[in-house]
Amino acid sequence: LNRFKSGEPVDWDDLEETLITGDLGIRLTTEIVDILQAKKGQITAETIVEACTEEIKSILGESPALPQKREDGLPTVILVAGVNGVGKTTSIAKLAHLLKKQGNSVMLAAADTFRAAAIEQLTVWADRLDVPIIKTQYQGDPSAVCYDAHKSAITNNVDFLICDTAGRLHTKSNLMEELKKIERTIAKQDDTAPHERWIVVDATTGSNALNQAREFNKALELNGLIVTKLDGSGKGGSIVAVKHELDIPARFIGTGEGENDFSAFDSDAFIASIL
Amino acid sequence: SLSDNLQNTFKKIRGHGKLTEKNITDAMREVRMALLEADVEFSVAKTFIANVKERALGETVLKSVSPGQQIVKIFQDEMAALLGVDAEGLDLNPPARILMVGLNGAGKTTTSAKLALHLRKEGRRPLLVACDLMRPAAIDQLATLGKQIDVPVYTPDPNEKDVLKVAKDALKWIENQNGTVTIFDTAGRQEIDNELVAELKKLRDFLDPKETLLVADSATGQQAVSVAQHFEEAIGITGIVLTKLDGDARGGAALSMRSVTQKPIKFAGVGEKMSELEAFDPERVAGRILG
Ligand SMILES: Nc1nc2c(ncn2[C@@H]2O[C@H](COP(=O)(O)OP(=O)(O)OP(=O)(O)O)[C@@H](O)[C@H]2O)c(=O)[nH]1
Ligand SMILES: Nc1nc2c(ncn2[C@@H]2O[C@H](COP(=O)(O)OP(=O)(O)OP(=O)(O)O)[C@@H](O)[C@H]2O)c(=O)[nH]1
Ligand SMILES: [Mg+2]
Ligand SMILES: [Mg+2]
């Protein structure tokens, strides 16, 4: 951005290109540029970055608190969903590691019973992180796995139960119905569960992330989002559009393939990388 | 849709004479919106529009068609032509080796198995080699898929860390198989991860594959150019496979990757099943991008 040329007018085309190439999408970009342009003369090349940061920050809102342990001793249940290959399983491993480091007890439910070696993949992580895992045989019922895991988590006073699910395209209604069934099943032993219902989004995905979030939101009433692969070239700007339209806040970011490549979402750092 | 928007823009104009410069300029704004909404990369969209604008200026408005419809048709034709050029098959001259590369989660492992099944249905004898030593249970994943499609899979020791050693051992294993084409699955990596790209370059140089296919998610956004360019420059790709086209991604990444590498998009992944691999259909994707 032509940002540090003192006294120069704002290069609005440059700003537009920056936001579009950050995957905020043309619609949201136009909206943001219009808002900033409406602040007549108040913004210069020197202050455009700050002004744009503030605008995006107001869309992203306050970062929600980290997932909380329940006061009644029942497990906090976190259901993780998203389209194929975005990083659900790996993010669950990272989250389990983070929560465990904070002194919590964590359990995993390997409810992706569909994809080849999905159960094995999460099992490797569970063994590495020394976290208990509940699973069934390949092609078993994902709802049943979650039910059994929930039962075990309750019995064993586990603080956090994290449920992995199979990747699924939001356009496949039968798969979205399966996801709703998983959610209903989790509610059977605790009608407030699942307490956290998150979508995982890939930072290199473009506008389709909004479609994904819309449909997963209809199915689960999402209250969180994880954006992965921010160690790559993807800026993850699609999550701004998701927050803007659906008010689903980003909770965590993935920055690599290891269990420590994970941190709470920080809007300042996120926006700085886009601008 | 773009067609509707353009029809509105040109409601009053009917067929006679040339498309005017104003017709074209008005239409360009709508088309640019459509391309960017379809996730075509920013500079690729700019270049594409400029090129098509040239052609559109020479056209006559046909009596039976509105200028808006005509402009859409010009764009669709140009795009299908750009996407579909030289979409030939695979170079399978012996030793026929296909190297599958791409970002994390793009669909390499699944596509490797689908491609093996496709080749077997063509009467060839495919083999699969698991070269992903990074991802937990990646070797299991390829082995499981191989069993499902009845294709032999070379599975290294999961504790092995040296991918070149695995490749060497795989070549020895291949000598004792009765295969006619071998597909090498590799670990996902980010195109800007220099270390992992360098590792891939060493592997590519060692295997000297006839085909190096970039497997890419059709929902890839603005980084499509960076992804395609980096892989092309580092290891040279011979083709692209776009995956997850069974979703509703507009697919602008197809135009971006194709424009920047000039390499053909050879296949489309259209589902999770082993049978769900198709020849890439440029007309259908062009229609999808323009909406
Ligand atoms: N570089 C990088 N890779 C990541 C990140 N998160 C996940 N991955 C990788 O992305 C690939 C897919 O991750 P998975 O966890 O299997 O994704 P998934 O959503 O569970 O996939 P499906 O279950 O098949 O839908 C793996 O290679 C992971 O190591 C990240 O933050 N950075
Ligand atoms: N719906 C759909 N899913 C697909 C398609 N191709 C692959 N997948 C799914 O996408 C996810 C990722 O596929 P993988 O084959 O594991 O991807 P990968 O590139 O090998 O991943 P890494 O090795 O971790 O980089 C899996 O859930 C696959 O089933 C496709 O064309 N359509
Ligand atoms: Mg998974
Ligand atoms: Mg793989």
mmCIF file of N, CA, C and O and ligand atoms in Angstrom, chain A residues 84-85 115 167 169 172, chain B residues 103-111 114 132 135 141 185-189 243-246 269-272 276, ligand 2:
data_model
loop_
_atom_site.group_PDB
_atom_site.id
_atom_site.type_symbol
_atom_site.label_atom_id
_atom_site.label_comp_id
_atom_site.label_asym_id
_atom_site.label_seq_id
_atom_site.Cartn_x
_atom_site.Cartn_y
_atom_site.Cartn_z
ATOM 1 N N ASN A 84 -13.722 -31.204 3.146
ATOM 2 C CA ASN A 84 -12.616 -32.144 3.060
ATOM 3 C C ASN A 84 -11.248 -31.488 3.001
ATOM 4 O O ASN A 84 -11.032 -30.571 2.200
ATOM 5 N N GLY A 85 -10.340 -31.991 3.831
ATOM 6 C CA GLY A 85 -8.930 -31.628 3.723
ATOM 7 C C GLY A 85 -8.510 -30.309 4.342
ATOM 8 O O GLY A 85 -7.354 -29.913 4.217
ATOM 9 N N ARG A 115 -13.525 -42.032 6.061
ATOM 10 C CA ARG A 115 -12.365 -41.905 5.179
ATOM 11 C C ARG A 115 -11.293 -42.924 5.513
ATOM 12 O O ARG A 115 -11.064 -43.256 6.683
ATOM 13 N N GLY A 167 -14.668 -35.119 6.710
ATOM 14 C CA GLY A 167 -14.822 -33.973 5.820
ATOM 15 C C GLY A 167 -16.070 -34.196 4.983
ATOM 16 O O GLY A 167 -16.399 -35.338 4.650
ATOM 17 N N LEU A 169 -18.593 -32.048 1.870
ATOM 18 C CA LEU A 169 -18.941 -30.820 1.153
ATOM 19 C C LEU A 169 -20.321 -30.386 1.614
ATOM 20 O O LEU A 169 -21.237 -31.201 1.739
ATOM 21 N N LYS A 172 -23.691 -31.435 0.041
ATOM 22 C CA LYS A 172 -24.239 -32.797 0.097
ATOM 23 C C LYS A 172 -25.211 -32.910 1.271
ATOM 24 O O LYS A 172 -24.812 -33.084 2.427
ATOM 25 N N LEU B 103 -0.505 -28.740 -2.348
ATOM 26 C CA LEU B 103 -0.642 -28.242 -0.978
ATOM 27 C C LEU B 103 -1.250 -29.296 -0.057
ATOM 28 O O LEU B 103 -1.877 -30.269 -0.512
ATOM 29 N N ASN B 104 -1.121 -29.076 1.225
ATOM 30 C CA ASN B 104 -1.725 -29.950 2.235
ATOM 31 C C ASN B 104 -3.239 -30.026 2.045
ATOM 32 O O ASN B 104 -3.904 -28.993 1.959
ATOM 33 N N GLY B 105 -3.731 -31.252 1.998
ATOM 34 C CA GLY B 105 -5.188 -31.451 1.964
ATOM 35 C C GLY B 105 -5.844 -31.270 0.606
ATOM 36 O O GLY B 105 -7.074 -31.358 0.504
ATOM 37 N N ALA B 106 -5.056 -31.053 -0.448
ATOM 38 C CA ALA B 106 -5.647 -30.805 -1.773
ATOM 39 C C ALA B 106 -6.360 -32.033 -2.345
ATOM 40 O O ALA B 106 -7.293 -31.903 -3.143
ATOM 41 N N GLY B 107 -5.895 -33.229 -1.965
ATOM 42 C CA GLY B 107 -6.512 -34.437 -2.500
ATOM 43 C C GLY B 107 -5.536 -35.338 -3.245
ATOM 44 O O GLY B 107 -5.947 -36.153 -4.070
ATOM 45 N N LYS B 108 -4.227 -35.219 -2.946
ATOM 46 C CA LYS B 108 -3.210 -36.000 -3.667
ATOM 47 C C LYS B 108 -3.366 -37.507 -3.478
ATOM 48 O O LYS B 108 -3.321 -38.265 -4.443
ATOM 49 N N THR B 109 -3.497 -37.916 -2.212
ATOM 50 C CA THR B 109 -3.546 -39.347 -1.911
ATOM 51 C C THR B 109 -4.781 -39.966 -2.557
ATOM 52 O O THR B 109 -4.705 -41.014 -3.218
ATOM 53 N N THR B 110 -5.913 -39.329 -2.382
ATOM 54 C CA THR B 110 -7.166 -39.809 -2.964
ATOM 55 C C THR B 110 -7.057 -39.841 -4.491
ATOM 56 O O THR B 110 -7.480 -40.806 -5.136
ATOM 57 N N THR B 111 -6.497 -38.782 -5.067
ATOM 58 C CA THR B 111 -6.389 -38.694 -6.521
ATOM 59 C C THR B 111 -5.401 -39.727 -7.062
ATOM 60 O O THR B 111 -5.606 -40.275 -8.148
ATOM 61 N N LYS B 114 -7.357 -42.809 -7.311
ATOM 62 C CA LYS B 114 -8.354 -42.690 -8.385
ATOM 63 C C LYS B 114 -7.679 -42.846 -9.749
ATOM 64 O O LYS B 114 -8.207 -43.495 -10.665
ATOM 65 N N ASP B 132 4.756 -40.188 1.388
ATOM 66 C CA ASP B 132 4.449 -39.199 2.416
ATOM 67 C C ASP B 132 4.888 -39.782 3.748
ATOM 68 O O ASP B 132 4.221 -40.657 4.312
ATOM 69 N N ARG B 135 2.812 -37.143 7.269
ATOM 70 C CA ARG B 135 1.467 -37.123 7.849
ATOM 71 C C ARG B 135 1.151 -38.439 8.566
ATOM 72 O O ARG B 135 1.404 -39.521 8.041
ATOM 73 N N GLN B 141 -3.280 -44.818 4.723
ATOM 74 C CA GLN B 141 -4.350 -44.294 3.871
ATOM 75 C C GLN B 141 -4.195 -44.800 2.440
ATOM 76 O O GLN B 141 -5.132 -45.325 1.842
ATOM 77 N N ASP B 185 2.806 -40.877 -4.564
ATOM 78 C CA ASP B 185 2.087 -39.912 -3.729
ATOM 79 C C ASP B 185 3.112 -39.227 -2.839
ATOM 80 O O ASP B 185 4.006 -39.894 -2.295
ATOM 81 N N THR B 186 3.014 -37.913 -2.691
ATOM 82 C CA THR B 186 3.974 -37.202 -1.838
ATOM 83 C C THR B 186 3.259 -36.465 -0.717
ATOM 84 O O THR B 186 2.031 -36.303 -0.743
ATOM 85 N N ALA B 187 4.025 -35.991 0.245
ATOM 86 C CA ALA B 187 3.459 -35.250 1.370
ATOM 87 C C ALA B 187 2.970 -33.881 0.908
ATOM 88 O O ALA B 187 3.540 -33.277 -0.008
ATOM 89 N N GLY B 188 1.912 -33.411 1.543
ATOM 90 C CA GLY B 188 1.455 -32.048 1.260
ATOM 91 C C GLY B 188 2.506 -31.062 1.738
ATOM 92 O O GLY B 188 3.319 -31.368 2.625
ATOM 93 N N ARG B 189 2.530 -29.921 1.134
ATOM 94 C CA ARG B 189 3.469 -28.873 1.563
ATOM 95 C C ARG B 189 2.937 -27.534 1.094
ATOM 96 O O ARG B 189 2.152 -27.474 0.147
ATOM 97 N N THR B 243 -9.511 -30.667 -7.784
ATOM 98 C CA THR B 243 -10.325 -31.577 -6.978
ATOM 99 C C THR B 243 -11.540 -30.885 -6.367
ATOM 100 O O THR B 243 -11.650 -29.660 -6.354
ATOM 101 N N LYS B 244 -12.434 -31.700 -5.858
ATOM 102 C CA LYS B 244 -13.621 -31.257 -5.127
ATOM 103 C C LYS B 244 -14.547 -30.397 -6.000
ATOM 104 O O LYS B 244 -15.229 -29.500 -5.497
ATOM 105 N N LEU B 245 -14.550 -30.706 -7.293
ATOM 106 C CA LEU B 245 -15.434 -29.981 -8.210
ATOM 107 C C LEU B 245 -16.885 -30.423 -8.038
ATOM 108 O O LEU B 245 -17.787 -29.875 -8.670
ATOM 109 N N ASP B 246 -17.102 -31.411 -7.168
ATOM 110 C CA ASP B 246 -18.474 -31.828 -6.863
ATOM 111 C C ASP B 246 -19.115 -30.852 -5.870
ATOM 112 O O ASP B 246 -20.295 -30.995 -5.535
ATOM 113 N N GLY B 269 -11.418 -33.973 -10.026
ATOM 114 C CA GLY B 269 -11.898 -34.835 -8.949
ATOM 115 C C GLY B 269 -13.321 -34.396 -8.641
ATOM 116 O O GLY B 269 -13.565 -33.214 -8.392
ATOM 117 N N VAL B 270 -14.256 -35.345 -8.699
ATOM 118 C CA VAL B 270 -15.653 -34.968 -8.498
ATOM 119 C C VAL B 270 -16.316 -35.783 -7.408
ATOM 120 O O VAL B 270 -17.520 -36.069 -7.458
ATOM 121 N N GLY B 271 -15.534 -36.177 -6.407
ATOM 122 C CA GLY B 271 -16.132 -36.895 -5.287
ATOM 123 C C GLY B 271 -15.073 -37.665 -4.532
ATOM 124 O O GLY B 271 -13.908 -37.713 -4.936
ATOM 125 N N GLU B 272 -15.486 -38.281 -3.440
ATOM 126 C CA GLU B 272 -14.549 -39.029 -2.595
ATOM 127 C C GLU B 272 -14.350 -40.471 -3.045
ATOM 128 O O GLU B 272 -13.393 -41.115 -2.641
ATOM 129 N N GLU B 276 -14.624 -41.451 -8.859
ATOM 130 C CA GLU B 276 -15.008 -40.063 -9.124
ATOM 131 C C GLU B 276 -13.854 -39.182 -9.603
ATOM 132 O O GLU B 276 -13.511 -38.162 -9.004
HETATM 133 N N1 LIG C 2 -15.760 -34.274 -2.209
HETATM 134 C C1 LIG C 2 -14.523 -34.524 -2.624
HETATM 135 N N2 LIG C 2 -13.592 -34.840 -1.724
HETATM 136 C C2 LIG C 2 -12.353 -35.112 -2.165
HETATM 137 C C3 LIG C 2 -11.996 -35.077 -3.541
HETATM 138 N N3 LIG C 2 -10.683 -35.417 -3.630
HETATM 139 C C4 LIG C 2 -10.242 -35.636 -2.384
HETATM 140 N N4 LIG C 2 -11.251 -35.459 -1.492
HETATM 141 C C5 LIG C 2 -11.222 -35.540 -0.040
HETATM 142 O O1 LIG C 2 -10.375 -34.509 0.403
HETATM 143 C C6 LIG C 2 -9.743 -34.912 1.629
HETATM 144 C C7 LIG C 2 -8.252 -34.767 1.464
HETATM 145 O O2 LIG C 2 -7.806 -35.726 0.547
HETATM 146 P P1 LIG C 2 -6.342 -36.360 0.634
HETATM 147 O O3 LIG C 2 -6.236 -37.293 -0.515
HETATM 148 O O4 LIG C 2 -6.079 -36.891 1.994
HETATM 149 O O5 LIG C 2 -5.472 -35.054 0.399
HETATM 150 P P2 LIG C 2 -3.907 -34.942 0.349
HETATM 151 O O6 LIG C 2 -3.543 -33.906 -0.651
HETATM 152 O O7 LIG C 2 -3.296 -36.278 0.108
HETATM 153 O O8 LIG C 2 -3.575 -34.423 1.786
HETATM 154 P P3 LIG C 2 -2.126 -34.328 2.447
HETATM 155 O O9 LIG C 2 -1.407 -35.584 2.097
HETATM 156 O O10 LIG C 2 -2.377 -34.191 3.878
HETATM 157 O O11 LIG C 2 -1.507 -33.111 1.857
HETATM 158 C C8 LIG C 2 -10.209 -36.323 1.900
HETATM 159 O O12 LIG C 2 -11.311 -36.227 2.778
HETATM 160 C C9 LIG C 2 -10.658 -36.815 0.549
HETATM 161 O O13 LIG C 2 -11.634 -37.821 0.629
HETATM 162 C C10 LIG C 2 -13.008 -34.727 -4.492
HETATM 163 O O14 LIG C 2 -12.816 -34.646 -5.702
HETATM 164 N N5 LIG C 2 -14.247 -34.463 -3.977
#
